[in-house]
Coordinates of C-alpha atoms in Angstrom, one line a residue:
M1 CA 2.7 13.0 29.6
K2 CA 4.0 11.3 26.3
K3 CA 5.1 7.8 26.5
A4 CA 8.6 6.9 25.4
V5 CA 9.1 5.2 22.0
V6 CA 9.8 1.6 22.5
Y7 CA 11.3 -1.0 19.9
C8 CA 11.8 -4.6 19.6
L9 CA 14.3 -6.3 17.4
C10 CA 13.0 -7.8 14.0
A11 CA 14.7 -8.8 10.9
G12 CA 17.9 -7.5 12.2
L13 CA 16.4 -4.1 12.1
L14 CA 14.1 -2.1 14.2
C15 CA 10.5 -2.5 14.1
P16 CA 7.8 -0.6 16.1
A17 CA 6.4 -2.3 19.3
A18 CA 2.9 -1.3 20.7
F19 CA 3.0 2.0 22.2
A20 CA 0.9 5.2 22.4
E21 CA 3.2 7.5 20.7
L22 CA 4.8 6.3 17.3
S23 CA 8.0 7.8 16.0
R24 CA 7.9 9.9 12.8
V25 CA 9.0 8.0 9.8
S26 CA 11.3 9.5 7.1
V27 CA 13.9 8.7 4.5
K28 CA 17.6 8.4 4.9
G29 CA 19.3 7.1 1.9
N30 CA 17.7 4.0 0.7
Q31 CA 15.9 3.4 4.0
F32 CA 12.9 4.4 6.0
V33 CA 14.0 5.6 9.6
A34 CA 12.7 6.4 12.8
A35 CA 13.2 9.7 14.5
D36 CA 16.4 8.6 16.0
G37 CA 17.8 7.5 12.5
K38 CA 17.5 3.9 13.0
P39 CA 16.0 1.8 10.0
I40 CA 12.5 0.3 9.9
V41 CA 11.5 -2.2 7.7
F42 CA 7.6 -2.7 7.3
R43 CA 5.8 -5.8 7.1
G44 CA 2.1 -5.3 6.9
L45 CA -1.4 -6.0 5.6
D46 CA -3.8 -4.3 3.2
T47 CA -7.2 -3.6 4.2
S48 CA -10.2 -3.4 2.1
D49 CA -11.7 0.1 1.6
P50 CA -12.7 1.6 4.9
E51 CA -16.0 2.4 3.5
K52 CA -16.5 -1.2 2.6
L53 CA -15.4 -2.4 6.0
Q54 CA -17.8 0.0 7.7
R55 CA -20.7 -1.4 5.5
N56 CA -19.7 -4.9 6.7
G57 CA -19.8 -3.8 10.3
K58 CA -15.9 -4.7 10.7
W59 CA -14.4 -1.2 10.8
N60 CA -13.5 -1.5 14.4
R61 CA -10.6 -1.9 16.9
D62 CA -11.0 -5.7 16.8
Y63 CA -10.2 -5.6 13.2
F64 CA -6.9 -3.9 13.8
A65 CA -6.1 -5.9 16.9
A66 CA -6.4 -9.0 14.5
A67 CA -3.9 -7.4 12.0
K68 CA -1.5 -6.7 15.0
S69 CA -2.0 -10.1 16.2
W70 CA -0.7 -11.5 12.8
G71 CA 2.6 -9.6 13.5
A72 CA 1.9 -6.7 11.1
N73 CA 3.5 -3.3 12.0
I74 CA 1.6 -1.4 9.3
V75 CA -1.8 -1.4 7.7
R76 CA -2.6 0.2 4.1
F77 CA -5.9 1.9 3.5
P78 CA -7.1 1.7 -0.2
V79 CA -9.2 4.7 -0.6
H80 CA -11.2 4.2 -3.9
P81 CA -12.2 7.3 -5.6
A82 CA -15.7 6.2 -5.9
A83 CA -16.0 5.4 -2.2
W84 CA -14.4 8.8 -1.4
R85 CA -17.2 10.5 -3.4
I86 CA -20.1 8.3 -2.3
K87 CA -19.2 8.7 1.4
E88 CA -18.3 12.4 0.9
K89 CA -15.3 14.0 2.3
D90 CA -16.0 14.8 5.9
S91 CA -17.7 11.4 6.5
Y92 CA -14.9 9.6 4.8
I93 CA -12.3 11.6 6.8
Q94 CA -14.1 10.5 10.1
L95 CA -13.7 6.8 8.9
L96 CA -9.9 7.4 8.4
D97 CA -9.6 9.1 11.7
Q98 CA -11.2 6.1 13.4
G99 CA -8.7 3.8 11.7
V100 CA -5.8 5.9 12.3
G101 CA -6.8 6.2 16.0
W102 CA -7.1 2.4 16.4
A103 CA -3.9 1.7 14.6
G104 CA -1.8 4.1 16.7
E105 CA -3.2 2.7 20.0
L106 CA -2.0 -0.7 18.7
G107 CA 1.3 0.5 17.5
L108 CA 0.5 0.0 13.7
Y109 CA 1.7 2.5 11.2
V110 CA -0.7 3.5 8.4
I111 CA -0.3 4.0 4.5
I112 CA -3.2 6.0 3.0
D113 CA -3.5 4.8 -0.7
W114 CA -5.4 6.7 -3.4
H115 CA -6.5 3.4 -5.0
S116 CA -7.0 4.2 -8.5
M117 CA -6.1 2.1 -11.4
G118 CA -5.4 3.6 -14.9
N119 CA -3.9 6.7 -16.4
L120 CA -4.1 10.2 -15.2
C121 CA -2.7 11.6 -18.3
S122 CA -5.7 10.5 -20.4
E123 CA -8.0 10.3 -17.5
L124 CA -9.0 6.7 -18.4
F125 CA -9.5 4.1 -15.9
A126 CA -9.8 0.3 -15.5
P127 CA -13.4 -1.0 -14.9
G128 CA -14.6 -1.5 -11.3
Y129 CA -15.2 -4.9 -9.9
S130 CA -16.3 -4.5 -6.2
E131 CA -19.7 -5.1 -4.9
L132 CA -22.0 -2.0 -4.3
Y133 CA -19.6 0.3 -6.1
P134 CA -20.3 1.6 -9.6
P135 CA -18.3 0.5 -12.5
E136 CA -16.4 3.8 -12.4
L137 CA -14.8 2.6 -9.1
Y138 CA -11.1 3.9 -10.0
D139 CA -12.3 6.9 -12.0
T140 CA -10.7 10.1 -10.9
T141 CA -9.0 13.2 -12.3
K142 CA -5.9 14.9 -11.8
K143 CA -7.8 17.8 -10.1
E144 CA -9.5 15.4 -7.7
T145 CA -6.3 13.5 -7.0
L146 CA -4.6 16.9 -6.1
Q147 CA -7.6 17.9 -3.9
F148 CA -7.5 14.5 -2.1
W149 CA -3.9 14.8 -1.2
S150 CA -4.0 18.4 -0.2
T151 CA -6.7 17.5 2.1
M152 CA -5.0 14.5 3.6
A153 CA -1.8 16.6 3.9
R154 CA -3.7 19.3 6.0
H155 CA -5.5 16.9 8.0
Y156 CA -2.8 14.5 9.0
A157 CA 0.1 17.1 9.2
G158 CA 2.3 16.1 12.1
N159 CA 0.4 12.8 12.7
N160 CA 3.1 10.1 13.1
T161 CA 0.7 7.2 12.7
V162 CA 0.2 8.2 9.1
A163 CA 3.6 7.4 7.9
F164 CA 3.0 7.2 4.2
F165 CA 0.8 8.8 1.3
E166 CA 0.8 6.2 -1.6
L167 CA 0.0 8.8 -4.3
F168 CA -1.6 6.6 -7.0
N169 CA -2.2 2.8 -6.7
E170 CA -1.5 1.3 -10.1
P171 CA -0.7 3.3 -13.1
A172 CA -2.1 1.3 -16.1
L173 CA -1.4 2.5 -19.5
G174 CA -1.9 1.6 -23.3
G175 CA -4.8 0.3 -25.3
K176 CA -8.1 1.7 -23.9
L177 CA -6.3 3.4 -21.0
G178 CA -4.4 5.7 -23.2
D179 CA -0.7 6.4 -23.5
C180 CA 1.5 8.4 -21.0
T181 CA 5.2 8.8 -21.0
W182 CA 7.4 8.5 -17.8
A183 CA 8.3 12.1 -18.2
Q184 CA 4.6 12.9 -18.1
W185 CA 3.8 10.7 -15.3
K186 CA 6.7 12.1 -13.3
E187 CA 5.7 15.8 -13.8
I188 CA 2.2 14.7 -12.3
M189 CA 3.6 12.9 -9.4
E190 CA 6.0 15.8 -8.8
E191 CA 3.0 18.1 -8.7
V192 CA 1.2 16.0 -6.2
I193 CA 4.2 15.9 -3.9
A194 CA 4.6 19.6 -4.1
A195 CA 0.9 20.1 -3.2
I196 CA 1.4 17.7 -0.2
R197 CA 4.3 19.7 1.0
A198 CA 2.7 23.0 0.3
N199 CA -0.1 21.9 2.7
G200 CA 2.2 20.9 5.5
G201 CA 2.2 17.2 4.8
T202 CA 4.6 15.3 6.8
A203 CA 3.9 11.4 5.5
V204 CA 6.5 10.0 3.2
P205 CA 5.2 10.1 -0.4
L206 CA 5.3 6.8 -2.2
V207 CA 5.4 6.7 -6.0
A208 CA 4.4 3.4 -7.9
G209 CA 5.8 2.2 -11.1
F210 CA 4.1 1.6 -14.5
N211 CA 2.5 -1.7 -15.7
Y212 CA -0.1 -1.6 -13.0
G213 CA 2.4 -0.5 -10.2
Y214 CA 5.1 -3.1 -11.0
D215 CA 7.8 -1.5 -13.3
L216 CA 10.3 0.9 -12.0
T217 CA 12.9 0.8 -14.7
P218 CA 12.3 4.4 -15.9
V219 CA 13.8 5.4 -12.5
T220 CA 17.3 4.4 -13.7
N221 CA 17.5 7.7 -15.9
A222 CA 14.6 9.8 -14.5
P223 CA 14.0 9.6 -10.7
I224 CA 11.3 11.6 -9.2
K225 CA 12.6 15.2 -8.5
A226 CA 11.8 15.3 -4.8
E227 CA 13.5 14.5 -1.7
G228 CA 12.3 12.3 1.1
I229 CA 10.3 9.7 -0.9
G230 CA 10.0 6.1 -1.6
Y231 CA 9.0 4.0 -4.5
V232 CA 6.3 1.2 -4.8
S233 CA 6.2 -2.1 -6.7
H234 CA 3.3 -4.6 -6.8
P235 CA 5.4 -7.7 -7.8
Y236 CA 2.6 -10.4 -7.9
P237 CA 3.5 -13.9 -9.0
M238 CA 2.5 -13.7 -12.6
K239 CA 4.2 -10.4 -13.5
R240 CA 7.3 -12.7 -14.3
K241 CA 7.9 -16.5 -14.5
A242 CA 9.9 -18.2 -11.9
P243 CA 12.6 -17.9 -11.0
W244 CA 11.8 -14.4 -10.1
E245 CA 14.8 -12.9 -8.3
E246 CA 16.9 -11.8 -11.3
Q247 CA 13.9 -10.4 -13.1
W248 CA 12.7 -8.5 -10.1
T249 CA 16.1 -7.0 -9.7
K250 CA 15.9 -5.7 -13.3
D251 CA 12.4 -4.6 -13.1
W252 CA 12.2 -2.9 -9.7
G253 CA 14.6 -4.3 -7.0
F254 CA 17.5 -2.4 -8.2
V255 CA 15.9 0.9 -7.1
A256 CA 16.4 -0.4 -3.5
D257 CA 20.2 0.2 -3.8
K258 CA 19.6 3.9 -3.7
Y259 CA 16.1 4.7 -2.6
P260 CA 13.6 2.9 -0.1
V261 CA 11.1 0.6 -1.9
F262 CA 7.9 -0.6 -0.4
A263 CA 6.0 -3.6 -2.1
T264 CA 2.7 -2.4 -1.0
E265 CA 0.6 -5.2 -2.7
V266 CA 2.0 -8.8 -2.7
G267 CA 0.0 -12.1 -2.4
F268 CA -1.0 -15.3 -4.1
C269 CA -3.6 -17.8 -4.5
S270 CA -4.2 -21.1 -6.3
A271 CA -5.6 -21.3 -9.9
D272 CA -8.8 -23.0 -8.4
D273 CA -9.4 -20.3 -5.6
K274 CA -12.8 -18.6 -6.4
K275 CA -11.0 -15.3 -6.3
A276 CA -8.2 -16.2 -8.7
H277 CA -7.3 -13.9 -11.4
I278 CA -4.3 -12.6 -13.3
P279 CA -1.7 -11.8 -12.0
V280 CA -2.1 -13.5 -8.5
I281 CA -2.0 -17.1 -9.3
G282 CA 0.9 -18.7 -7.4
D283 CA 1.9 -20.6 -4.4
E284 CA 4.2 -20.7 -1.4
S285 CA 7.3 -20.9 -3.6
Y286 CA 6.4 -17.4 -4.8
G287 CA 6.0 -16.3 -1.1
D288 CA 9.3 -17.8 -0.2
A289 CA 11.1 -16.0 -3.0
L290 CA 9.4 -12.7 -2.2
T291 CA 9.9 -12.7 1.5
S292 CA 13.5 -13.9 1.2
Y293 CA 14.2 -11.3 -1.6
C294 CA 12.7 -8.4 0.5
A295 CA 14.7 -9.4 3.7
K296 CA 17.9 -9.4 1.8
K297 CA 17.5 -6.1 0.1
G298 CA 15.7 -4.4 3.0
I299 CA 12.3 -3.8 1.2
S300 CA 9.3 -3.4 3.1
Y301 CA 5.9 -5.4 1.9
S302 CA 2.4 -5.5 2.6
A303 CA 0.1 -8.4 1.6
W304 CA -3.3 -8.0 0.0
C305 CA -6.1 -8.4 1.3
F306 CA -7.2 -8.6 5.0
D307 CA -10.8 -9.2 3.8
P308 CA -12.8 -12.5 3.0
H309 CA -14.2 -10.9 -0.1
W310 CA -11.4 -9.1 -2.1
G311 CA -8.9 -11.5 -3.5
P312 CA -6.4 -12.8 -3.1
T313 CA -7.9 -13.1 0.4
L314 CA -5.9 -13.5 3.5
I315 CA -8.8 -14.6 5.7
E316 CA -11.8 -17.0 5.1
D317 CA -14.3 -15.2 7.4
W318 CA -14.7 -12.4 9.9
S319 CA -13.4 -14.8 12.6
F320 CA -10.0 -13.9 10.7
T321 CA -9.5 -17.9 9.9
P322 CA -6.5 -17.6 7.7
T323 CA -6.7 -18.8 4.0
R324 CA -4.0 -20.8 2.4
Q325 CA -2.0 -17.5 1.6
G326 CA -3.1 -16.2 5.0
K327 CA -1.4 -19.0 6.8
Y328 CA 1.8 -18.2 4.8
F329 CA 1.9 -14.6 5.4
K330 CA 0.7 -14.7 9.2
K331 CA 3.6 -17.0 9.7
A332 CA 6.0 -14.7 7.7
L333 CA 4.9 -11.6 9.5
S334 CA 5.4 -13.1 12.9
T335 CA 8.8 -14.9 12.3
P336 CA 12.0 -12.9 12.6
Q337 CA 13.9 -12.6 9.4
P338 CA 17.6 -13.8 9.3

């Protein structure tokens, strides 16, 4: 017998509690909603690549239980194209199935993210950086991207735990990465969404902005031509100078007035942190501004990265000892918002 869906009150809205059967997430106006139409605001954690976690011996239920204990109600799986090819499709899907199963048991929703960084128009990509992966970490093609999402759509059709498909992690254009207009990018994203829907996909598609997933200003005049989707921004601290709020509203936050927005990567570290790099250098003042801004506008967010190796890191070790930013977000995730 199916267990009833249970909710707990969080941030003045409804957040999923731990239960066996998660409610399907969909879009209503500018909100993500449960099957009963009540809004859900997500606060979560970004994992590292499932293939990497398996290599480290950490792709297990304990990992997800730790995420849950921090107060997360969603986890984001970044699937790198290189890892998808190295592991091979069937083996990688087995990894995803394990993670989705553990997440669902613990009442955590899942975002599956095609974690490329670059330009599908020119098929030029940023160089890789992660251990044991080739330099072509992010390299993919439009064909492979469509095949990946068609596979995900068929495989997870009707699976309520897999709430979101993040279609492309960080569009990065210009210079060595080549040019692409929003009209061109919009057409590709609409084609991907159509492929997902044609293959029975029930997860909500998420579309990222330009400037490495930050800038959603083109949505003003040319929104994606598809119903039931959300938009993504990655508002790391160095994307703009403090004070951030007014600039965030101009760059991406305005979209939340009409469509649901999910900041699927946020986070910070100090300049002397060994994982410090542009654009993540910041401190708790950024965290306060971001969490307050998201709470005020009903924007969901997920912090990068629940791994001691990929910066900005949330944990120092596999005992899940929080780093400086980890302490901040662990408190933020577990504290009801006003």
